[in-house]
Coordinates of C-alpha atoms in Angstrom, one line a residue:
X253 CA 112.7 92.8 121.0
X254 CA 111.3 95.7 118.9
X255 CA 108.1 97.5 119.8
X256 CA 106.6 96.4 116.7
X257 CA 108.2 93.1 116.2
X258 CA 105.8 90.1 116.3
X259 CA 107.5 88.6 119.5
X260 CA 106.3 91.4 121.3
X261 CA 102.3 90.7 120.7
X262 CA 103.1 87.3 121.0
X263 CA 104.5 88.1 124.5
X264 CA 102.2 90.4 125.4
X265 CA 99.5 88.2 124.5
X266 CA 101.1 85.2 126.2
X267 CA 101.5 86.9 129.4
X268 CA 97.5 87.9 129.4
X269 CA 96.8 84.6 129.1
X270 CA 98.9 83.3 131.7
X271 CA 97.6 86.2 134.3
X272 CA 94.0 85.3 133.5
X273 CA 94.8 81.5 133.9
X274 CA 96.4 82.5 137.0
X275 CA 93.3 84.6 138.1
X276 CA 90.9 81.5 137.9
X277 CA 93.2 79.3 139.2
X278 CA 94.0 81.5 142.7
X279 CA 90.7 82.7 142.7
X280 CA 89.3 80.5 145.7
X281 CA 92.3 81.3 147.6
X282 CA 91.3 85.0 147.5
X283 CA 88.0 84.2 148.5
X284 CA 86.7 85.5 152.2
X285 CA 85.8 89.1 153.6
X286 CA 89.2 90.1 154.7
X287 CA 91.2 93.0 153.9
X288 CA 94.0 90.7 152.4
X289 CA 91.6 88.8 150.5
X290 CA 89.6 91.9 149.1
X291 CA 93.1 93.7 148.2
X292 CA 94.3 89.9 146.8
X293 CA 91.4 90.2 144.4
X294 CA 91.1 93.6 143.1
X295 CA 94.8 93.2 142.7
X296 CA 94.5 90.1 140.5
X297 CA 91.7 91.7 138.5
X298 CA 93.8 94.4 138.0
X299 CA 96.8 93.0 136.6
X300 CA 94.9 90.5 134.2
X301 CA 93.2 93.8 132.7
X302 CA 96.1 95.7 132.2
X303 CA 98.0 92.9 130.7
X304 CA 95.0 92.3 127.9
X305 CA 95.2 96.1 127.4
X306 CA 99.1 95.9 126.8
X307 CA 98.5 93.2 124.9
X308 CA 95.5 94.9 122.5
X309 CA 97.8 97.9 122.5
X310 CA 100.7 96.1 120.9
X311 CA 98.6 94.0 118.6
X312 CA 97.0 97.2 117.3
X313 CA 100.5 99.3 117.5
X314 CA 102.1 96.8 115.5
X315 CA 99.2 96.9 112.7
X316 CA 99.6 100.8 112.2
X317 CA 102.8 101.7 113.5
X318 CA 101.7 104.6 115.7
X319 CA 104.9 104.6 117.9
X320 CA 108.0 102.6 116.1
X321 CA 109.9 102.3 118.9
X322 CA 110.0 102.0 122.3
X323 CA 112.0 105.3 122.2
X324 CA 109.9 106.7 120.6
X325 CA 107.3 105.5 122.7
X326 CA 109.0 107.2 125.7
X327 CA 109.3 110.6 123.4
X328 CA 113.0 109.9 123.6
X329 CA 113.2 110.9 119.3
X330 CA 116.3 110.1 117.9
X331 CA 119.4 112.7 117.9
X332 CA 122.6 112.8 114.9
X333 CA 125.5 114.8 114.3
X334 CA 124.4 116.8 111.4
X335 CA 127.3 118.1 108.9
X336 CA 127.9 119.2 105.6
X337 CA 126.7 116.2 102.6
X338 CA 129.7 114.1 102.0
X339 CA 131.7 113.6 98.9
X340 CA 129.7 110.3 98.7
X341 CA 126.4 112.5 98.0
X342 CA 127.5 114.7 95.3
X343 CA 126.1 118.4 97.3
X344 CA 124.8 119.5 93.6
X345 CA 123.4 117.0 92.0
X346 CA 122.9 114.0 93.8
X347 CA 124.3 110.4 93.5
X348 CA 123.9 109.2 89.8
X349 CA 124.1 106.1 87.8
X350 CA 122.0 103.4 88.5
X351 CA 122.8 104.2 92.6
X352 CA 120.7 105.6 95.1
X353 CA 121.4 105.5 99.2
X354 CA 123.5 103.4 99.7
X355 CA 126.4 103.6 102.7
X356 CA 126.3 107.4 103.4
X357 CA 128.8 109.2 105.0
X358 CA 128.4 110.0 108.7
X359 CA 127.5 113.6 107.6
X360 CA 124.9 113.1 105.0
X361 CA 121.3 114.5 105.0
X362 CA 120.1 111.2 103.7
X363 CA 121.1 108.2 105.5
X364 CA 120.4 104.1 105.2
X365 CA 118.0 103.1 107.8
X366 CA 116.8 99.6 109.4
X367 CA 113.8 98.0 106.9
X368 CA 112.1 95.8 109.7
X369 CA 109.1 97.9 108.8
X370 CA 109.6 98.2 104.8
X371 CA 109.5 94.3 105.1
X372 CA 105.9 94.2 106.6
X373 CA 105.0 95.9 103.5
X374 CA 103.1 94.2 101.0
X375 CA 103.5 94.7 97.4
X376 CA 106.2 96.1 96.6
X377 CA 108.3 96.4 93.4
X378 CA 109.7 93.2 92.9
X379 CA 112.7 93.0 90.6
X380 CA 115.4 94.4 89.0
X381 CA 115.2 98.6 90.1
X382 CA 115.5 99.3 86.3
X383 CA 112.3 97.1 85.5
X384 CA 110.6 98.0 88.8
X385 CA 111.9 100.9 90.4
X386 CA 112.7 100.7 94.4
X387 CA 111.7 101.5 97.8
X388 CA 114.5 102.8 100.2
X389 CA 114.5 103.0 103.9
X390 CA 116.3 105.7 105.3
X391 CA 116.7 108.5 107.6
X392 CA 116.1 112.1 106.6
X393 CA 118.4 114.6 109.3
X394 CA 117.4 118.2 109.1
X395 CA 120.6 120.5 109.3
X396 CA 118.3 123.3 111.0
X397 CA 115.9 121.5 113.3
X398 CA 118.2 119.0 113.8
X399 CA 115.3 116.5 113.5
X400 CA 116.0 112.8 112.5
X401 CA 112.9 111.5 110.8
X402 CA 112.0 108.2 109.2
X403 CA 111.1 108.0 105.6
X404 CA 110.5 105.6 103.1
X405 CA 111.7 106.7 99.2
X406 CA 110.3 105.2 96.0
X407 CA 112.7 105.9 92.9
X408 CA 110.6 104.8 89.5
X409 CA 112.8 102.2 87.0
X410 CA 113.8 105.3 84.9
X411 CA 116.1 106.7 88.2
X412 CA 118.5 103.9 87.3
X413 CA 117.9 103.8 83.8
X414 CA 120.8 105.0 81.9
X415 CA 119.0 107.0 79.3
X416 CA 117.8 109.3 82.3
X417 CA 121.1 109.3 84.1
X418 CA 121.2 112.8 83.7
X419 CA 117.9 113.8 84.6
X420 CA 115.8 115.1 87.1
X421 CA 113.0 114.3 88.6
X422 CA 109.8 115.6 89.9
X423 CA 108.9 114.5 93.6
X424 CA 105.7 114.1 95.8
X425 CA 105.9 114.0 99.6
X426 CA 103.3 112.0 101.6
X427 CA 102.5 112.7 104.6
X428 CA 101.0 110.8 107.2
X429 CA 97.9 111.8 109.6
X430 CA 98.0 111.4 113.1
X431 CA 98.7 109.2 115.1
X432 CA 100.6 107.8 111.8
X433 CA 103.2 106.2 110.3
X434 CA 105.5 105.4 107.1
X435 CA 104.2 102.1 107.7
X436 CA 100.6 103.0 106.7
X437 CA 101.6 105.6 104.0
X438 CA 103.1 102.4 102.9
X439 CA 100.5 99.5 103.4
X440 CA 97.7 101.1 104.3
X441 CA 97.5 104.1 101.7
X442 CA 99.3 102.0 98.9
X443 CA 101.5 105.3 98.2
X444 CA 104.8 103.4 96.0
X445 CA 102.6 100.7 94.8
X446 CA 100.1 103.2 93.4
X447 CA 102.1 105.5 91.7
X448 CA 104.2 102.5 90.3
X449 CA 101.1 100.9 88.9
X450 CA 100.0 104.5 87.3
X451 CA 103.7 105.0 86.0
X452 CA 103.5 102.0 84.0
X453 CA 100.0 102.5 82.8
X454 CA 101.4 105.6 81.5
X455 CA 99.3 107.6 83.7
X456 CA 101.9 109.4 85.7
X457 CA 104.8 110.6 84.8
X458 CA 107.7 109.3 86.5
X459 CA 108.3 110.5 90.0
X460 CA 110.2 110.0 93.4
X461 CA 107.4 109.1 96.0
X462 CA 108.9 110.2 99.8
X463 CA 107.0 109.0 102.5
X464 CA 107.3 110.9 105.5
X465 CA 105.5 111.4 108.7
X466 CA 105.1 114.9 110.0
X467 CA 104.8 114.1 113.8
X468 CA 108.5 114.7 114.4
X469 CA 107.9 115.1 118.3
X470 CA 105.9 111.9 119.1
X471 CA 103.9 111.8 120.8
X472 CA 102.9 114.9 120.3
X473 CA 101.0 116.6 117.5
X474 CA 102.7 119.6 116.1
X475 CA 100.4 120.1 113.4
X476 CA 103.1 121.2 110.8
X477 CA 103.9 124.3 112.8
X478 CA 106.9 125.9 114.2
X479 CA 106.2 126.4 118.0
X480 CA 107.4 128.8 119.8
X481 CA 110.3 127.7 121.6
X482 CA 109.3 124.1 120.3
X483 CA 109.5 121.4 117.6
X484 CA 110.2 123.7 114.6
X485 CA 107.8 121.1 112.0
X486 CA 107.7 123.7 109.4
X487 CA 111.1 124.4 109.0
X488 CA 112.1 120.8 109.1
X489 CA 109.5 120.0 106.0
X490 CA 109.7 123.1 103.8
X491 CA 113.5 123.4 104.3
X492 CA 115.3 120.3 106.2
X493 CA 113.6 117.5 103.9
X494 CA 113.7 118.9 100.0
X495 CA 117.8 120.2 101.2
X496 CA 118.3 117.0 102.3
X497 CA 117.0 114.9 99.4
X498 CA 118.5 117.4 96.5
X499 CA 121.4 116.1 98.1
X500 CA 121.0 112.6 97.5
X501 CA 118.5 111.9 94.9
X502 CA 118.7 114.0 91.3
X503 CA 115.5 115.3 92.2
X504 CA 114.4 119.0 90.6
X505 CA 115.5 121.8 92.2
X506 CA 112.9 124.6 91.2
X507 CA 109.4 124.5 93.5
X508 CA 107.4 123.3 89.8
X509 CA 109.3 120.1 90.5
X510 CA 107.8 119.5 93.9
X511 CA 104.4 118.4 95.1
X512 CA 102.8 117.4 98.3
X513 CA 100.2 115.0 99.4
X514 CA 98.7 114.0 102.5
X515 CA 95.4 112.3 104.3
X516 CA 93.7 113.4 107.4
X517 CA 96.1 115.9 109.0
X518 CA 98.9 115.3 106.9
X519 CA 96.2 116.5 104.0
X520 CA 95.9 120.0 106.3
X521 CA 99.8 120.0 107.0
X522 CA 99.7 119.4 102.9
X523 CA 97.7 122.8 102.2
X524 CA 99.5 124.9 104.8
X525 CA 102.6 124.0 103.1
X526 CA 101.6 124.9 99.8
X527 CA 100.3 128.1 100.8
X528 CA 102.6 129.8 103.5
X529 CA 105.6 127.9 101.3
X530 CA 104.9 128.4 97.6
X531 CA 108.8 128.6 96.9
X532 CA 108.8 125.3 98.0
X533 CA 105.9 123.4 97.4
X534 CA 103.5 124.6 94.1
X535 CA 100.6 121.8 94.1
X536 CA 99.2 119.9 97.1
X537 CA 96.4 117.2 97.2
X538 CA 94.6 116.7 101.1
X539 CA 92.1 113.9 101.2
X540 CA 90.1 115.0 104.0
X541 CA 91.7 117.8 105.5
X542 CA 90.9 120.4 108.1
X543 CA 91.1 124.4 107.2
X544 CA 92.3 125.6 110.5
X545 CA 95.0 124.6 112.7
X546 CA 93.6 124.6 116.5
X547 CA 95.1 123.8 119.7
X548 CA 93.9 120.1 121.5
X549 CA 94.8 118.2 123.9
X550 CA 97.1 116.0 121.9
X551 CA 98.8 119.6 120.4
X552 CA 99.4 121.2 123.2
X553 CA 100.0 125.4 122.5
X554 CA 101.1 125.3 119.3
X555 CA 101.1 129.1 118.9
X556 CA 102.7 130.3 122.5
X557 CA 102.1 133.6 124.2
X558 CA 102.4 137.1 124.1
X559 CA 101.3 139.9 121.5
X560 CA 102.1 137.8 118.6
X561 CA 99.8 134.9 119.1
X562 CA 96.5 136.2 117.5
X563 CA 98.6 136.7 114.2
X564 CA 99.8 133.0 113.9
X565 CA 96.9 131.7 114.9
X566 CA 95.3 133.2 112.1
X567 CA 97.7 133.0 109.5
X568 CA 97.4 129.1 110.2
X569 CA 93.7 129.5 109.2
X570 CA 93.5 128.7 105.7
X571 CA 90.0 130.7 105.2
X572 CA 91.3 133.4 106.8
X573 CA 94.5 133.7 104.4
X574 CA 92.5 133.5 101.4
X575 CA 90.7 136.5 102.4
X576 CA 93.2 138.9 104.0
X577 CA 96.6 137.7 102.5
X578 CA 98.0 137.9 98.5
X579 CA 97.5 134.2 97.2
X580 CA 99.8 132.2 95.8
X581 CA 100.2 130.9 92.2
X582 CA 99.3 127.2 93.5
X583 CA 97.0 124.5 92.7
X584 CA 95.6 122.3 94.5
X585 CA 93.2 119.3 94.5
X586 CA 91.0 118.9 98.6
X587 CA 88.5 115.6 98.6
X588 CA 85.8 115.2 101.0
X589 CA 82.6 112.5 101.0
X590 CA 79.1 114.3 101.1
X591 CA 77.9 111.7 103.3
X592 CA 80.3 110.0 105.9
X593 CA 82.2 113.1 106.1
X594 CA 81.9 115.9 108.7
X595 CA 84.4 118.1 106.4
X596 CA 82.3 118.7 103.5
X597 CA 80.8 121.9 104.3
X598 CA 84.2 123.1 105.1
X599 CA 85.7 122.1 101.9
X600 CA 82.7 123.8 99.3
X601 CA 83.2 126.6 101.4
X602 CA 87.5 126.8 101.0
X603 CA 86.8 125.7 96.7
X604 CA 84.4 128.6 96.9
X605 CA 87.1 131.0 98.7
X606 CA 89.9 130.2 95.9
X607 CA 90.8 132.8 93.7
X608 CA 93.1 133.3 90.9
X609 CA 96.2 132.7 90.7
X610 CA 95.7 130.1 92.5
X611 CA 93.9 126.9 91.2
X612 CA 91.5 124.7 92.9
X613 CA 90.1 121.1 91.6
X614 CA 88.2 118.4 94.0
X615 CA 86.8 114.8 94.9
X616 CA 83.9 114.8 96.2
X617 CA 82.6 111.2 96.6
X618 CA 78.9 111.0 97.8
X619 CA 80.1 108.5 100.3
X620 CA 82.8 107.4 102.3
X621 CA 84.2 107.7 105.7
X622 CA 87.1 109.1 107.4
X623 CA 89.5 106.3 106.8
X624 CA 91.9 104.5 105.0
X625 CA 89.4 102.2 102.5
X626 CA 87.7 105.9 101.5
X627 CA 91.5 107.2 100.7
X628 CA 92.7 104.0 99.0
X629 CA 89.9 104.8 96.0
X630 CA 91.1 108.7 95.7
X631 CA 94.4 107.8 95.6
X632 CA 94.7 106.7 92.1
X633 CA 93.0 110.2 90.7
X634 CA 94.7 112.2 93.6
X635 CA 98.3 110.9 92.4
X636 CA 97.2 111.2 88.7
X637 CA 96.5 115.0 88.6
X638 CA 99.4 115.7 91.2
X639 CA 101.8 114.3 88.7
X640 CA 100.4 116.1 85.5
X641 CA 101.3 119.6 87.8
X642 CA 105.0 119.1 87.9
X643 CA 107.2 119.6 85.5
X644 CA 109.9 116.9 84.1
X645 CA 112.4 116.8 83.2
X646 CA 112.9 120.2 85.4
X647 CA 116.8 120.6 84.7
X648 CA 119.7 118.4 83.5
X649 CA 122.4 117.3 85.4
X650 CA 125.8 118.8 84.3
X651 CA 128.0 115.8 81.8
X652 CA 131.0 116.7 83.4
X653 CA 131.8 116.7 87.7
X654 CA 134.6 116.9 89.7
X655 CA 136.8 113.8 90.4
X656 CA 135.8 111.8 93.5
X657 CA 131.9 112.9 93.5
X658 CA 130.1 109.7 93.9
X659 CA 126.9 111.0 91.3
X660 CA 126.7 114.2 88.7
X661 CA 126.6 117.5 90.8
X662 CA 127.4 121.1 90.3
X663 CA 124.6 123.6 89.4
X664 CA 121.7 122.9 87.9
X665 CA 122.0 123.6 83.7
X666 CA 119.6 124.6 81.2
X667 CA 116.3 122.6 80.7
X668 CA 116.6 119.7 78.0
X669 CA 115.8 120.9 74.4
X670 CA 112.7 119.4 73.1
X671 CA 113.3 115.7 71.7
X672 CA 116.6 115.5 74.2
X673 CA 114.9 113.0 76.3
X674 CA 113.0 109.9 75.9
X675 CA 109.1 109.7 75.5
X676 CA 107.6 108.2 78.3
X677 CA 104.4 109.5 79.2
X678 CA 101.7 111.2 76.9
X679 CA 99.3 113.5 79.1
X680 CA 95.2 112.7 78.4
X681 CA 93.8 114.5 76.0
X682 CA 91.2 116.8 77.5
X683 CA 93.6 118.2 80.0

């Protein structure tokens, strides 16, 4: 019985009802002024409460996916023998064709996971993966950290479209806030269904979508940073995760090919990627992020002791790196509500801090709250500039591999000549 599985609310909510039946129905019997009686009934009031609180708790955890497991739930975070990509995943380029993760070997970076939550999900390409695209579960293992994290990965129809077989393509990371999930990237946020309905508008170009959530020690909230002598969250997102899908997916392999996006704190995480990783990521988009990276009671110390503390506090202050420290040829696009919002102030004063090289753009609704309903309507925009930042198609995937690779590997070759691949997208004039 799965922590987010239906049976468990149902239980939960079954065994409230029956402790609160009970409750009434041994009430008299607990009634008098003795000790027995007085313990009898604070006891009884006690475990009717904490059974509706279990009960709210697993109807609500079940909704957005704050904990996935019960392991997970204990902090026990899953644990695999990392190795060397199999020759199933071609280490160079990828699996090809119209395939995409399918049964890894027990070494791979990218591996098939469990889609109890992917089924929860509610519009999703429907359909041949040509026609539609596809939404994968799987498991993303970082070789470094040694972190096993769930992610969702939408491949657009062209992935499995032969006149692209030798193509790669741009890709966007979400990330989640916290407490968050893939789930809510997913059903909440609309992340695959939006950029599907934008790549068939025309409106984006075609890109792999990863859905990932950056709390890779739940419960606890690392905040995207590498803690001393803790959960390295940095490493595991700006090297683990693009090694470990250029190893799966024909994705790009220069940083112009790769983009992240985020809401909440996975919108901060999304910034301090881009900026202290520019080699890695080269455009970000935050809805409603925060500037700084402080310690709280749900981080813990994120930046340890000693001598070395003041710097990486600081350097984890976004302000304070665009004034003291070179800046990076980025761009990125921050949104914030003037009303709703306590953020805005914070965001005119980081677009008014941004200087060249870098490049700043924004959304600044005049209303909306801190929540999913305010990101849902800057999505579409968000993922619409994002796309028109990376480039595609970055490289082309050598014709000819060695016997036995499962996809088209070996180093990347030249870009495409003009006219070598098909139209597909035509950016808006005015850009």
């Amino acid at each position: 019985m799965g922590l987010t599985s239906e049976t468990t609310v149902y239980v939960a909510a079954g065994a409230a009802v029956v402790c609160v039946a009970l409750l009434v129905r041994l009430w008299p019997r607990l009634a008098g002024p003795g000790v027995w009686q007085v313990l009898g009934r604070l006891g009884a009031i006690g475990v009717a409460q904490l059974t509706i609180l279990a009960a709210c708790a697993c109807a609500l955890n079940s909704s957005y996916q704050f904990f996935g497991s019960w392991d997970e739930l204990l902090g026990r975070t899953d644990t695999a023998d990392v190795g060397v990509t199999g020759p199933g995943l071609a280490a160079g380029g990828g699996t090809g064709g119209t395939e995409a993760v399918g049964a890894a070997a027990p070494g791979a970076l990218v591996q098939p996971a469990g889609d109890e939550q992917l089924r929860r999900v509610s519009g999703l390409p429907a359909g041949p993966p040509a026609v539609t695209g596809r939404v994968e579960s799987v498991k993303i293992v970082g070789r470094r950290t040694g972190v096993v994290d769930p992610a969702f990965v939408y491949l657009p129809p062209q992935y499995f479209q032969k006149a692209y077989g030798r193509q790669r393509f741009p890709v966007v990371v979400a990330l989640s806030g916290y407490p968050g999930s893939i789930f809510n990237l997913a059903q909440y946020l609309r992340v695959p269904q939006t950029a599907a309905r934008l790549q068939r508008e025309g409106r984006m170009q075609p890109t792999v979508m990863v859905m990932i959530r950056p709390t890779i020690a739940p419960p606890r909230d690392t905040e995207c940073v590498n803690v001393p002598g803790g959960p390295q969250t940095e490493t595991f997102l700006a090297k683990d995760l693009p090694e470990a899908l250029k190893s799966a997916y024909r994705v790009g392999r220069d940083a112009s090919a790769w983009g992240v996006m985020g809401y909440s704190s996975g919108g901060s995480c999304s910034l301090q990627l881009t900026l202290r990783d520019p080699g890695v990521y080269t455009t970000a988009a935050a809805l409603s992020p925060d500037y700084k990276v402080t310690d709280d009671p749900t981080t813990g110390d994120l930046f340890g002791g000693g001598p070395g503390r003041a710097l990486r506090v600081r350097e984890h202050d976004l302000m304070w790196r665009l004034g003291h420290l070179p800046v990076p040829r980025v761009s990125v696009l921050v949104a914030n509500s003037k009303h709703g919002e306590r953020g805005y102030p914070q965001t005119r004063a980081f677009i008014r801090a941004v200087k060249p090289p870098m490049r700043v753009v924004s959304i600044l609704p005049d209303q909306g709250s801190h929540n999913f309903p305010t990101w849902v309507r800057e999505m579409p925009a968000a993922l619409t500039w994002l796309g028109g930042q990376l480039t595609f198609p970055q490289d082309v995937v050598p014709l000819h591999r060695p016997q036995g690779q499962g996809g088209p590997g070996g180093a990347a070759a030249s870009a495409a000549p003009a006219g070598a691949h098909p139209v597909y997208w035509q950016r808006p004039r005015g850009r």
